[in-house]
Coordinates of C-alpha atoms and ligand atoms in Angstrom, one line a residue:
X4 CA 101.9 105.7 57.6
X5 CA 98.9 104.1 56.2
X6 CA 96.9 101.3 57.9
X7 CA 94.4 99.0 56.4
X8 CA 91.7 97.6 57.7
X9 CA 88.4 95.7 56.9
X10 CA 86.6 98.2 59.8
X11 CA 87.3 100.6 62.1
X12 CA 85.5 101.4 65.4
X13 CA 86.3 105.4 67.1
X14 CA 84.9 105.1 70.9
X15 CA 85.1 102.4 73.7
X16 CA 82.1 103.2 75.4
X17 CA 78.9 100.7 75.6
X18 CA 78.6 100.0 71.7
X19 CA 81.9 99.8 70.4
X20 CA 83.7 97.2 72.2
X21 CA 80.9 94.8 71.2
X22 CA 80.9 95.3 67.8
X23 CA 84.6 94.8 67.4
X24 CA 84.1 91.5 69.1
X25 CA 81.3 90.5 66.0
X26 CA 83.1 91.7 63.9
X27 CA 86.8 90.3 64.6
X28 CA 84.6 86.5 65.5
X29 CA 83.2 87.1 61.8
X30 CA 86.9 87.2 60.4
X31 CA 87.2 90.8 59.7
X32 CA 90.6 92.7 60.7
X33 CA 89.1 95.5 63.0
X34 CA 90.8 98.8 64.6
X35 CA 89.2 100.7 67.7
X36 CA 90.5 104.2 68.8
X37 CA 90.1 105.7 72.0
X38 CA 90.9 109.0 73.2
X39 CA 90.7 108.6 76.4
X40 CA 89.2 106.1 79.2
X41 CA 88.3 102.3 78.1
X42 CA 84.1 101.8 78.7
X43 CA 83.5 105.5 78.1
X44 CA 80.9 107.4 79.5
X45 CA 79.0 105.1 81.7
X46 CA 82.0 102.9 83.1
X47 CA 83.9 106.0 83.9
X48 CA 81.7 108.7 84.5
X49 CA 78.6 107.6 84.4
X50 CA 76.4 104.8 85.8
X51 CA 78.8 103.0 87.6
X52 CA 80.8 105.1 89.7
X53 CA 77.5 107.3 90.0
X54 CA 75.5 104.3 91.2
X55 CA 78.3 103.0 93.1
X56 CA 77.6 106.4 95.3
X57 CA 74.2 106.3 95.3
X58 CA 74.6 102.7 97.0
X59 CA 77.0 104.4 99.8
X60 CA 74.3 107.1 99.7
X61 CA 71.5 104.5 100.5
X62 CA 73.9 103.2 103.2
X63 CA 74.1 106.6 105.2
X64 CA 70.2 107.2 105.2
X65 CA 69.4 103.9 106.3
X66 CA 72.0 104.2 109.1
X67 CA 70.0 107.5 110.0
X68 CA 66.8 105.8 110.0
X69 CA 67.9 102.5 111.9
X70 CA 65.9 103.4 114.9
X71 CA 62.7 103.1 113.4
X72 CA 63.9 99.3 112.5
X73 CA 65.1 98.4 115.8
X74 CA 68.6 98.7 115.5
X75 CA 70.3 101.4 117.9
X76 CA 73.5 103.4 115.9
X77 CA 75.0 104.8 119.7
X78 CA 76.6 108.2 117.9
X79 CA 75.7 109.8 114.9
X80 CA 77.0 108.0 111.8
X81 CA 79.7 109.8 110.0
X82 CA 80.6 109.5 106.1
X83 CA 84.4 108.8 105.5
X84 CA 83.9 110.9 101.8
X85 CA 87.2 109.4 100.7
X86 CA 86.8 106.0 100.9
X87 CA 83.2 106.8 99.5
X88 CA 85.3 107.8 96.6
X89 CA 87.5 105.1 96.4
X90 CA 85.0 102.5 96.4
X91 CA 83.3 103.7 93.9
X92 CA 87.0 104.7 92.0
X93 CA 87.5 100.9 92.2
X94 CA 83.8 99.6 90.9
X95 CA 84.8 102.2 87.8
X96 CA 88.3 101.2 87.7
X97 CA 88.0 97.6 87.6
X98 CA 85.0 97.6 85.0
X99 CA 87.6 99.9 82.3
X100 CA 90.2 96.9 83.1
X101 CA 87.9 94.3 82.0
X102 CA 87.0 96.1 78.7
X103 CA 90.4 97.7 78.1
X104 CA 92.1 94.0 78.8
X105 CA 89.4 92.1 76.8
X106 CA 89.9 94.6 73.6
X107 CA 93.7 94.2 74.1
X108 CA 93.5 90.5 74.2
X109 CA 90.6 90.0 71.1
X110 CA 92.1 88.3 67.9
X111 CA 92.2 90.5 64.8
X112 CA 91.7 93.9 66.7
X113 CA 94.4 96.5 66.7
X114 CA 93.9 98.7 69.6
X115 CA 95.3 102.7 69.0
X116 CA 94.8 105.1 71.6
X117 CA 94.7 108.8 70.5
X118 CA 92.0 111.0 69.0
X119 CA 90.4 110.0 66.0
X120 CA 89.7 112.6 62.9
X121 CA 87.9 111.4 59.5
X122 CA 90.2 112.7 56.6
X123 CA 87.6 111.3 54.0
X124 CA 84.8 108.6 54.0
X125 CA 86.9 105.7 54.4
X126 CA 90.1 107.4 56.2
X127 CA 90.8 108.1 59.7
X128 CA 93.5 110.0 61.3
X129 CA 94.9 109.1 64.7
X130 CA 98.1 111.7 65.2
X131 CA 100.6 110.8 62.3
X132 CA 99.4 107.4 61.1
X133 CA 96.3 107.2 58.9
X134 CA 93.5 104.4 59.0
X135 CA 91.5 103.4 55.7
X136 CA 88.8 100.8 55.9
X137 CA 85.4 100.4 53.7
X138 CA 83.6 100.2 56.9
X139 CA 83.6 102.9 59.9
X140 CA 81.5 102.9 63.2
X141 CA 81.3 105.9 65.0
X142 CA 81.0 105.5 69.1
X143 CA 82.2 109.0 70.3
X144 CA 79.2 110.0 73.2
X145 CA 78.6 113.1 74.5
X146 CA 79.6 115.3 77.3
X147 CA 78.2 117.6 79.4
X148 CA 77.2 120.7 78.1
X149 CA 78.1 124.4 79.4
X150 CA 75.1 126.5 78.9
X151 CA 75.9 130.0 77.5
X152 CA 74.6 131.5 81.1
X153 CA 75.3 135.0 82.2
X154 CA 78.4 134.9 84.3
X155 CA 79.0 130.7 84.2
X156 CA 82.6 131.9 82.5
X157 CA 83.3 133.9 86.0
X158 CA 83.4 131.1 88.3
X159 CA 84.1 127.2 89.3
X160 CA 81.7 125.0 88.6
X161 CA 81.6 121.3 88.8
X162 CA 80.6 118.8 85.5
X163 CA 79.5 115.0 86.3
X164 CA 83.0 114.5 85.4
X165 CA 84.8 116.9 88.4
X166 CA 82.3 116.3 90.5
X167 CA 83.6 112.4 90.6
X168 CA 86.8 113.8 91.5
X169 CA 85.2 115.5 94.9
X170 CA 86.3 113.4 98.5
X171 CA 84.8 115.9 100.7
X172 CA 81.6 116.6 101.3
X173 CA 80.4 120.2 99.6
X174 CA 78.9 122.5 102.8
X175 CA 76.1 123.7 100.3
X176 CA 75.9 122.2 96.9
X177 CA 73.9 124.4 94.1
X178 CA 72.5 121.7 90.9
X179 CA 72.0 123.3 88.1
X180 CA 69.3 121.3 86.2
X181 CA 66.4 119.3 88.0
X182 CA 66.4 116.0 85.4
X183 CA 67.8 112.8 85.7
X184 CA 71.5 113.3 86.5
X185 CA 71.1 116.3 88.9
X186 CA 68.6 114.8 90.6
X187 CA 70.9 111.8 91.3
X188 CA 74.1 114.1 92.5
X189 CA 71.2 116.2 94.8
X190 CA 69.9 113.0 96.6
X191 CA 73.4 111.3 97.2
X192 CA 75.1 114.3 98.3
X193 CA 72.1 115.8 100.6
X194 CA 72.1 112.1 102.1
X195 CA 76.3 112.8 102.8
X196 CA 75.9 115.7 105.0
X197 CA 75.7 118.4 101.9
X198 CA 73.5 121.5 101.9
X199 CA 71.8 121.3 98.6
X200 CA 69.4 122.8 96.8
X201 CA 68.1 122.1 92.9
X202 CA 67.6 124.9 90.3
X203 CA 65.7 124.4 87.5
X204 CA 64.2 126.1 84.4
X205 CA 61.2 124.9 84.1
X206 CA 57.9 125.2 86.5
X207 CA 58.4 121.6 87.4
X208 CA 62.1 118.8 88.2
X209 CA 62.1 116.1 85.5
X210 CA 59.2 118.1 83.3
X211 CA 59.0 115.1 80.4
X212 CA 57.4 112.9 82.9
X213 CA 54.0 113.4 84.4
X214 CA 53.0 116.0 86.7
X215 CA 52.2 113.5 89.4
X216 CA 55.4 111.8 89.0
X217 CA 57.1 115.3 89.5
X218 CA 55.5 116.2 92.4
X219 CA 56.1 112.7 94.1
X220 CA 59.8 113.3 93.1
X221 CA 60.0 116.6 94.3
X222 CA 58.4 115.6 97.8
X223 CA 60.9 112.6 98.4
X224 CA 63.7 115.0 97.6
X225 CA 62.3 118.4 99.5
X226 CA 61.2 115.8 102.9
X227 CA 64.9 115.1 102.6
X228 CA 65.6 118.8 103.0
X229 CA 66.7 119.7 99.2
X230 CA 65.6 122.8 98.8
X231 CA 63.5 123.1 95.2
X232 CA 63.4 126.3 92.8
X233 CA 61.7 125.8 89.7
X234 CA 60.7 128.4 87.4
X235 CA 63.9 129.9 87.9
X236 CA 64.0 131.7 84.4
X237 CA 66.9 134.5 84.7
X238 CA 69.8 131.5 86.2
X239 CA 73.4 133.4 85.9
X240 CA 76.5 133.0 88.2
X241 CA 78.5 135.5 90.1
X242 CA 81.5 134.7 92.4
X243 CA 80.8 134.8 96.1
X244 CA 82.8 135.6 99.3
X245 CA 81.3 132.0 100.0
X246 CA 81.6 130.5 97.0
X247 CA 78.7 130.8 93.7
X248 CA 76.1 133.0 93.8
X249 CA 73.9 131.4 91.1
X250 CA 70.4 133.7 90.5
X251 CA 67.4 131.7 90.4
X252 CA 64.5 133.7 89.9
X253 CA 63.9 137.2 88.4
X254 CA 60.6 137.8 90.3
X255 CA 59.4 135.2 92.8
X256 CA 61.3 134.2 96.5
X257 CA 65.2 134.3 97.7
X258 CA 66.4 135.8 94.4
X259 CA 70.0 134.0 94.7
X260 CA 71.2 130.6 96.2
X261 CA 75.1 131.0 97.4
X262 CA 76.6 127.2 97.2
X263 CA 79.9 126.4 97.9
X264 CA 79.9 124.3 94.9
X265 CA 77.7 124.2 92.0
X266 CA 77.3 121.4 89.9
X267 CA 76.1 121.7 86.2
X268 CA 73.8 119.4 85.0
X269 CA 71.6 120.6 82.0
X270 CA 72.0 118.4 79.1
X271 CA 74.3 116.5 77.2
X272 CA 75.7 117.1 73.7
X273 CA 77.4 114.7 71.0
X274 CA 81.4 114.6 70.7
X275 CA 81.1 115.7 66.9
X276 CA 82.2 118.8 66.4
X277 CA 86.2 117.4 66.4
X278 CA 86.0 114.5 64.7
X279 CA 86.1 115.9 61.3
X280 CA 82.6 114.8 59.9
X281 CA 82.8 117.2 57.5
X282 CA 85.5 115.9 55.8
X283 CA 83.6 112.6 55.5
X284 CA 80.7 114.1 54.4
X285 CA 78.6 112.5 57.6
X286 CA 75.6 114.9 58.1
X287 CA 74.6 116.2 61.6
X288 CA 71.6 118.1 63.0
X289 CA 71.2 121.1 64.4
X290 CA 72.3 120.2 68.1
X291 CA 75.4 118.2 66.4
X292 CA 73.8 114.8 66.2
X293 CA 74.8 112.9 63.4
X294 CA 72.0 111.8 61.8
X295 CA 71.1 108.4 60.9
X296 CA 68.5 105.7 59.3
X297 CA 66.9 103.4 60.8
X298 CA 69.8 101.2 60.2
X299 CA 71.6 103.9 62.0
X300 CA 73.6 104.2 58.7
X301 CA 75.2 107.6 57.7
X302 CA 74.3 109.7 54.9
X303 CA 78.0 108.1 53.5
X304 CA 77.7 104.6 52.6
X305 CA 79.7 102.9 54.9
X306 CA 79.5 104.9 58.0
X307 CA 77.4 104.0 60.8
X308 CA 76.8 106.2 63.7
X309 CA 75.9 104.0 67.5
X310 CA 75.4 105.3 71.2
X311 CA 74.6 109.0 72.5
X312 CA 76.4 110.7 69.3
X313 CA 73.0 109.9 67.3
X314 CA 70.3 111.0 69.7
X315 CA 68.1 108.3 69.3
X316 CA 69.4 107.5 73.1
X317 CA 70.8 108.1 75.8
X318 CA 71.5 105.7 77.8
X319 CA 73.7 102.5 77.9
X320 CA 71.0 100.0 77.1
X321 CA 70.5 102.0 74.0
X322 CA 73.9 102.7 72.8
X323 CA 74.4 98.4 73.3
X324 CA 71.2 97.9 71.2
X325 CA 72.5 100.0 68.6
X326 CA 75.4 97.8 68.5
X327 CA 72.9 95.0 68.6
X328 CA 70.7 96.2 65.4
X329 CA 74.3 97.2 63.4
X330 CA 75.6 93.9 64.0
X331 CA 72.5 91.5 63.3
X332 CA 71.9 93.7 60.4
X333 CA 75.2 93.6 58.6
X334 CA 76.1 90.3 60.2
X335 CA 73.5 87.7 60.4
X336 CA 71.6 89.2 57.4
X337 CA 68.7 90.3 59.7
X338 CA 66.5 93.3 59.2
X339 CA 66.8 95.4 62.5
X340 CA 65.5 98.6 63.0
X341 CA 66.0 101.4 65.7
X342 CA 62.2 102.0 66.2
X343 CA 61.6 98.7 67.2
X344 CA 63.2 99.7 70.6
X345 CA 60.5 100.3 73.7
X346 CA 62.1 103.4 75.3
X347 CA 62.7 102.1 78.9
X348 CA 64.5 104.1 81.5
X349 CA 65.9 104.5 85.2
X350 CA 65.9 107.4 87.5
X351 CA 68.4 106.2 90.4
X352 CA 67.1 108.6 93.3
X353 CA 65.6 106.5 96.2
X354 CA 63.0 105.0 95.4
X355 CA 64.2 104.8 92.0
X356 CA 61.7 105.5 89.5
X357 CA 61.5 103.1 86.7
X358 CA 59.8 104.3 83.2
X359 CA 58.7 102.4 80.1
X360 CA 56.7 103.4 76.8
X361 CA 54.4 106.4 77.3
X362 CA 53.3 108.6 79.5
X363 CA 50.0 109.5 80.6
X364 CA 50.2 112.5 79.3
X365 CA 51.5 111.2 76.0
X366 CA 49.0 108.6 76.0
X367 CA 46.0 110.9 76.1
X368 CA 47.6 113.6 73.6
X369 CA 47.8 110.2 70.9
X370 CA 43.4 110.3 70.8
X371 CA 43.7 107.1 71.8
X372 CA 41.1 105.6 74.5
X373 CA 43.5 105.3 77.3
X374 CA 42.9 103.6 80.8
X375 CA 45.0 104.4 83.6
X376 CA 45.0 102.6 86.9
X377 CA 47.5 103.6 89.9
X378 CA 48.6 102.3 93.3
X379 CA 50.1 104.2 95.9
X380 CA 53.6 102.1 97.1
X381 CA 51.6 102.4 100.9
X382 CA 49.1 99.7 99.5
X383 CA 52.8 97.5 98.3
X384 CA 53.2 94.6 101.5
X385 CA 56.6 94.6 100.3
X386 CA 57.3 98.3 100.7
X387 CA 55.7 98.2 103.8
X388 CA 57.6 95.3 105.4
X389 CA 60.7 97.6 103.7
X390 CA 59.6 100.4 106.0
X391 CA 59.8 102.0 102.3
X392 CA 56.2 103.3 101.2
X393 CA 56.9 106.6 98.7
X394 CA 56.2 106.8 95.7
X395 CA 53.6 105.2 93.5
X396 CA 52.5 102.6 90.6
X397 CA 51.0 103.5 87.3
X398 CA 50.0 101.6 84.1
X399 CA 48.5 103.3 80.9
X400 CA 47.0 100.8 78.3
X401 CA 45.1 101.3 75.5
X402 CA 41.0 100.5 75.8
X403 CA 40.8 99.2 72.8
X404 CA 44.0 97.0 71.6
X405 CA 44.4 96.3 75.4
X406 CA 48.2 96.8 75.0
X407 CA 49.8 98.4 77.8
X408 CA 51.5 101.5 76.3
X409 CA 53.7 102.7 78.9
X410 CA 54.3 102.8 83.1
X411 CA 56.2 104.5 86.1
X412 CA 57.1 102.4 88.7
X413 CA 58.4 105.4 91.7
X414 CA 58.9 103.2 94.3
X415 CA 61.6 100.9 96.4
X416 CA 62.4 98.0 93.6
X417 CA 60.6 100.3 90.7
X418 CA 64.1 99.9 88.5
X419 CA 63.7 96.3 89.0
X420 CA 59.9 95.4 88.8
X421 CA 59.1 97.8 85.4
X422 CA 61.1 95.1 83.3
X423 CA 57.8 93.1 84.2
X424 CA 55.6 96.0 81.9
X425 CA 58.8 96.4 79.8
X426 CA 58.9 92.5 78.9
X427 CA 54.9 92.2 78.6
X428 CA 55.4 95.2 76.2
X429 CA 58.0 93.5 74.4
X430 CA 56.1 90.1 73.7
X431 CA 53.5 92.2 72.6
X432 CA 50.8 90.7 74.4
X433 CA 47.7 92.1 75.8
X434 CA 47.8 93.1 79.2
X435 CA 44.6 90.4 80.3
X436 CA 47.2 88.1 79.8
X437 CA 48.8 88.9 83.1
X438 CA 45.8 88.4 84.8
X439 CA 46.1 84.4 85.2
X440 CA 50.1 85.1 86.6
X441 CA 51.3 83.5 89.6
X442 CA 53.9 86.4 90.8
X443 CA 55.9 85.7 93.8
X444 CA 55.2 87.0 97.1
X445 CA 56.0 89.3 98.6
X446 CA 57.4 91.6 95.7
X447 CA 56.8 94.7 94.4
X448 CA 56.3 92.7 90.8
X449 CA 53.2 91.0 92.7
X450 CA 51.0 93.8 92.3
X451 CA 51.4 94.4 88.8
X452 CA 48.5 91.9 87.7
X453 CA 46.8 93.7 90.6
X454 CA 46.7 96.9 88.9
X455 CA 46.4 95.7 85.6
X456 CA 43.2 94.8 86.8
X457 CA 42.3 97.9 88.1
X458 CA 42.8 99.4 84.6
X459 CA 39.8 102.6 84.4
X460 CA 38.7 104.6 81.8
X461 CA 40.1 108.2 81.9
X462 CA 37.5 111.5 80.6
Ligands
FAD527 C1 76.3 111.1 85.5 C2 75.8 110.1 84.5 C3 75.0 109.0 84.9 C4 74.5 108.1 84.0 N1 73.8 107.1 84.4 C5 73.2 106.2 83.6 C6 72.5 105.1 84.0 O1 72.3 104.9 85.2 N2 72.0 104.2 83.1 C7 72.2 104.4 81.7 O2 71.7 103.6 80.9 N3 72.9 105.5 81.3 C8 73.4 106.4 82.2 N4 74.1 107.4 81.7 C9 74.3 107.6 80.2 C10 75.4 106.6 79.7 O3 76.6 106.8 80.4 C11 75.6 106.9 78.2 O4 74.3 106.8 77.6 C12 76.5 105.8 77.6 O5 77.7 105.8 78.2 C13 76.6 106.1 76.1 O6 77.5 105.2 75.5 P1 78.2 105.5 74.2 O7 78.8 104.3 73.8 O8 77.3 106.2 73.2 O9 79.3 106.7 74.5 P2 80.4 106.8 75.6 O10 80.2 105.8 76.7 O11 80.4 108.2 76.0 O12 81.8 106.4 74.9 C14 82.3 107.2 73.9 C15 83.8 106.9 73.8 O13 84.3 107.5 72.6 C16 85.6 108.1 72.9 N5 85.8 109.2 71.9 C17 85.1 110.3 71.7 N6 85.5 111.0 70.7 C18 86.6 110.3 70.2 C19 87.5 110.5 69.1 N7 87.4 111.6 68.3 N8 88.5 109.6 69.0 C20 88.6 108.5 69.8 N9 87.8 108.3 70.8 C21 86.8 109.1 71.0 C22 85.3 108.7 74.3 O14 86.6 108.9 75.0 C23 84.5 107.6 75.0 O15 85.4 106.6 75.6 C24 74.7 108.3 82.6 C25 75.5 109.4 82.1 C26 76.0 110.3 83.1 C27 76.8 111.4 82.6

């Protein structure tokens, strides 16, 4: 049976429920296709059942530490893993109603779930029916990749996605990958009552950042009692009396960590290689990314490619911003481009750690004359009165322009207070500008302007 349509949408995660609702509110008849779970990614797997922990996770170390507030817990606090889970089951849950009952209930979209398959540039194919429209916007995501690891065929192992599925608390939990999502699982499931300890490839967790940002990360996490390999160049998985044996290093300490579960967290890859691309004649890079302009247009007029699938992001801000450039551009006859966009990011241990623009190590590699200025979170009144000091303030600007050009906020409220940089950074004004600001007290945000104007030249 064929359908006709003036667009069709494949993927309800962040980008493409938006963009059916511009595009139905601009008259057009739209379909969307989904596979699987309304909100994709991030409302089902994702951010919000993953931050939803991290808040229960919060919870159970503050309990621990309620002494050194005042506050006498009689016994030892206990964590009730299963209603853990189904809290956060119900932030997730209820979020996929709302988009799955707004999509449903939008005039001039025809909702079809199933798995979507191009048949040509302009057709679809979702089980026997077949969709034709001159316009096609792609919103597939990514997954979790399985690395091709000695042994990782021989035994259980646990994905973001199965590990969401977990309501008891893993006696020792092996995490595969020290960047941003393992870092997360580590943290909220050593604060549960979980043995854990963090693998990772390369000589340092979260390597993109700066070393100093590592190294504050890796002390919050190890004082917690994670236990840290890095370097661990020869990983490879063996089935234990006990569980996983997962090798970690070839030549240096304990040569094998035995979890009871092991988690998998290195890397994500685009959900391309079944959707028929090649039929469409949609190009993709090596690592399965289709690749797109600026516009994020196909190489097939006609095709757009938004969210994870193009790897020029990763994240839900980015994926909604893609939806946000596509639809401004073909919409309201403005000239977006992709980037435009500030990279600005979250890492949701505790303190958080929130990134924008460069690093100070990128900063310096650009030639550029580059001043730095940091500020441990121990000189923060707000942290203080928190009774939460780690971590640390930086801001890199350039000596010249005097345009900040990026910041790391590890610290309680650092998620929060770097939209501060991120929006300065987005008005594209110079950082002296900040200087005359009022900021409210006590915040962490206050002492922004404070080290703005501590700003040094670096050798
Ligand atoms: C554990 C974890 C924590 C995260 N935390 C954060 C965070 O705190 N902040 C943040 O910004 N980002 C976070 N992310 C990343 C974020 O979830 C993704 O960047 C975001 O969901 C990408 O959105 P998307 O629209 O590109 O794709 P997705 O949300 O993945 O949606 C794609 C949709 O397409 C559907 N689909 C795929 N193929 C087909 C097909 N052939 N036919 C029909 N439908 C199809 C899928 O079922 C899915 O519903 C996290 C990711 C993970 C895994």
């Amino acid at each position: 049976m064929n359908q006709f349509f003036d667009a069709i949408v494949i993927g309800a995660g962040q980008a493409g429920p938006s963009l059916a609702g511009r595009l139905t509110t601009a008259g057009m008849k739209v379909a969307l296709i989904e596979r699987k779970l309304f909100g994709g990614t991030c409302v089902n797997t994702g951010c919000i059942p993953t931050k939803t922990l991290v808040a229960s996770a919060y919870t159970a170390h503050l309990a621990r530490r309620s002494a050194e507030y005042g506050i006498a817990i009689e016994s030892p606090i206990t964590i009730d893993m299963k209603q853990v889970k189904a809290r956060a089951d119900a932030v997730s849950t209820n979020a996929r109603t709302n988009v799955e009952t707004w999509l449903r209930g939008m005039d001039g979209l025809t909702v079809i779930e199933g798995h979507a398959r191009f048949e040509g540039p302009d057709v679809v194919r979702v089980g026997e029916s077949l969709l034709k429209a001159p316009r096609i916007f792609i919103n597939v995501g990514g997954r979790a990749s399985v690395p091709d690891m000695p042994g990782v065929g021989t035994v259980d192992y646990l994905l973001n996605t199965s590990i969401l599925r977990l309501d008891t608390i893993p006696q020792h939990l092996v995490v595969v990958g020290g960047s941003y999502i393992g870092l997360e699982f580590a943290q909220m499931y050593r604060r549960f009552g979980a043995e854990v300890t963090v693998v990772e490839m390369a000589p340092r967790l979260i390597a993109r950042e700066d070393e100093d940002v590592s190294e504050a990360v890796q002390e919050i996490l190890t004082d917690e009692g994670i236990i840290v390999r890095t370097r661990a160049t020869c990983i490879g998985f063996k089935p234990h009396p006990g569980g996983v044996a997962v090798d970690v290093d070839c030549t240096v300490g304990a040569p094998v960590a035995v979890g009871s579960h092991v988690l998998l967290a290195v890397g994500r890859r685009p959900n391309t290689h079944d959707l028929g691309l090649d039929r469409a004649g949609v190009m993709v890079d090596a690592r399965g990314y289709i690749i797109v302009d600026e516009s994020l247009a196909t190489n097939v007029p006609g095709i757009w490619a938004l969210g994870d699938c193009n790897g020029r992001g990763a994240f839900t801000h980015t994926a909604y911003n893609d939806f946000e450039i596509v639809s401004a551009n073909l919409l309201d006859r403005a000239a977006r481009r992709v980037s435009d966009r500030i990279p600005a990011y979250a890492l949701y241990i505790d303190p958080p750690l929130g990134r924008v623009g460069l690093s100070e190590t990128e900063a310096r590699q650009t030639g550029r004359p580059v001043l730095v200025a940091k500020r441990p979170m121990t000189r923060v009144g707000r942290a203080i009165e928190k009774g939460e000091t780690k971590g640390f303030m930086k801001v890199v600007a350039d000596a010249e322009t005097k345009q900040v050009l990026g910041a790391a906020i590890l610290g309680v409220g650092g998620d929060e207070a770097i939209h501060g940089i991120l929006d300065l950074m987005n008005a594209g004004v110079t950082y002296p500008v900040l200087q005359w600001a009022v900021p409210i007290h006590p915040t962490v945000s206050e002492l922004i302007p404070a080290v703005l104007a501590d700003l040094k030249p670096v050798d």
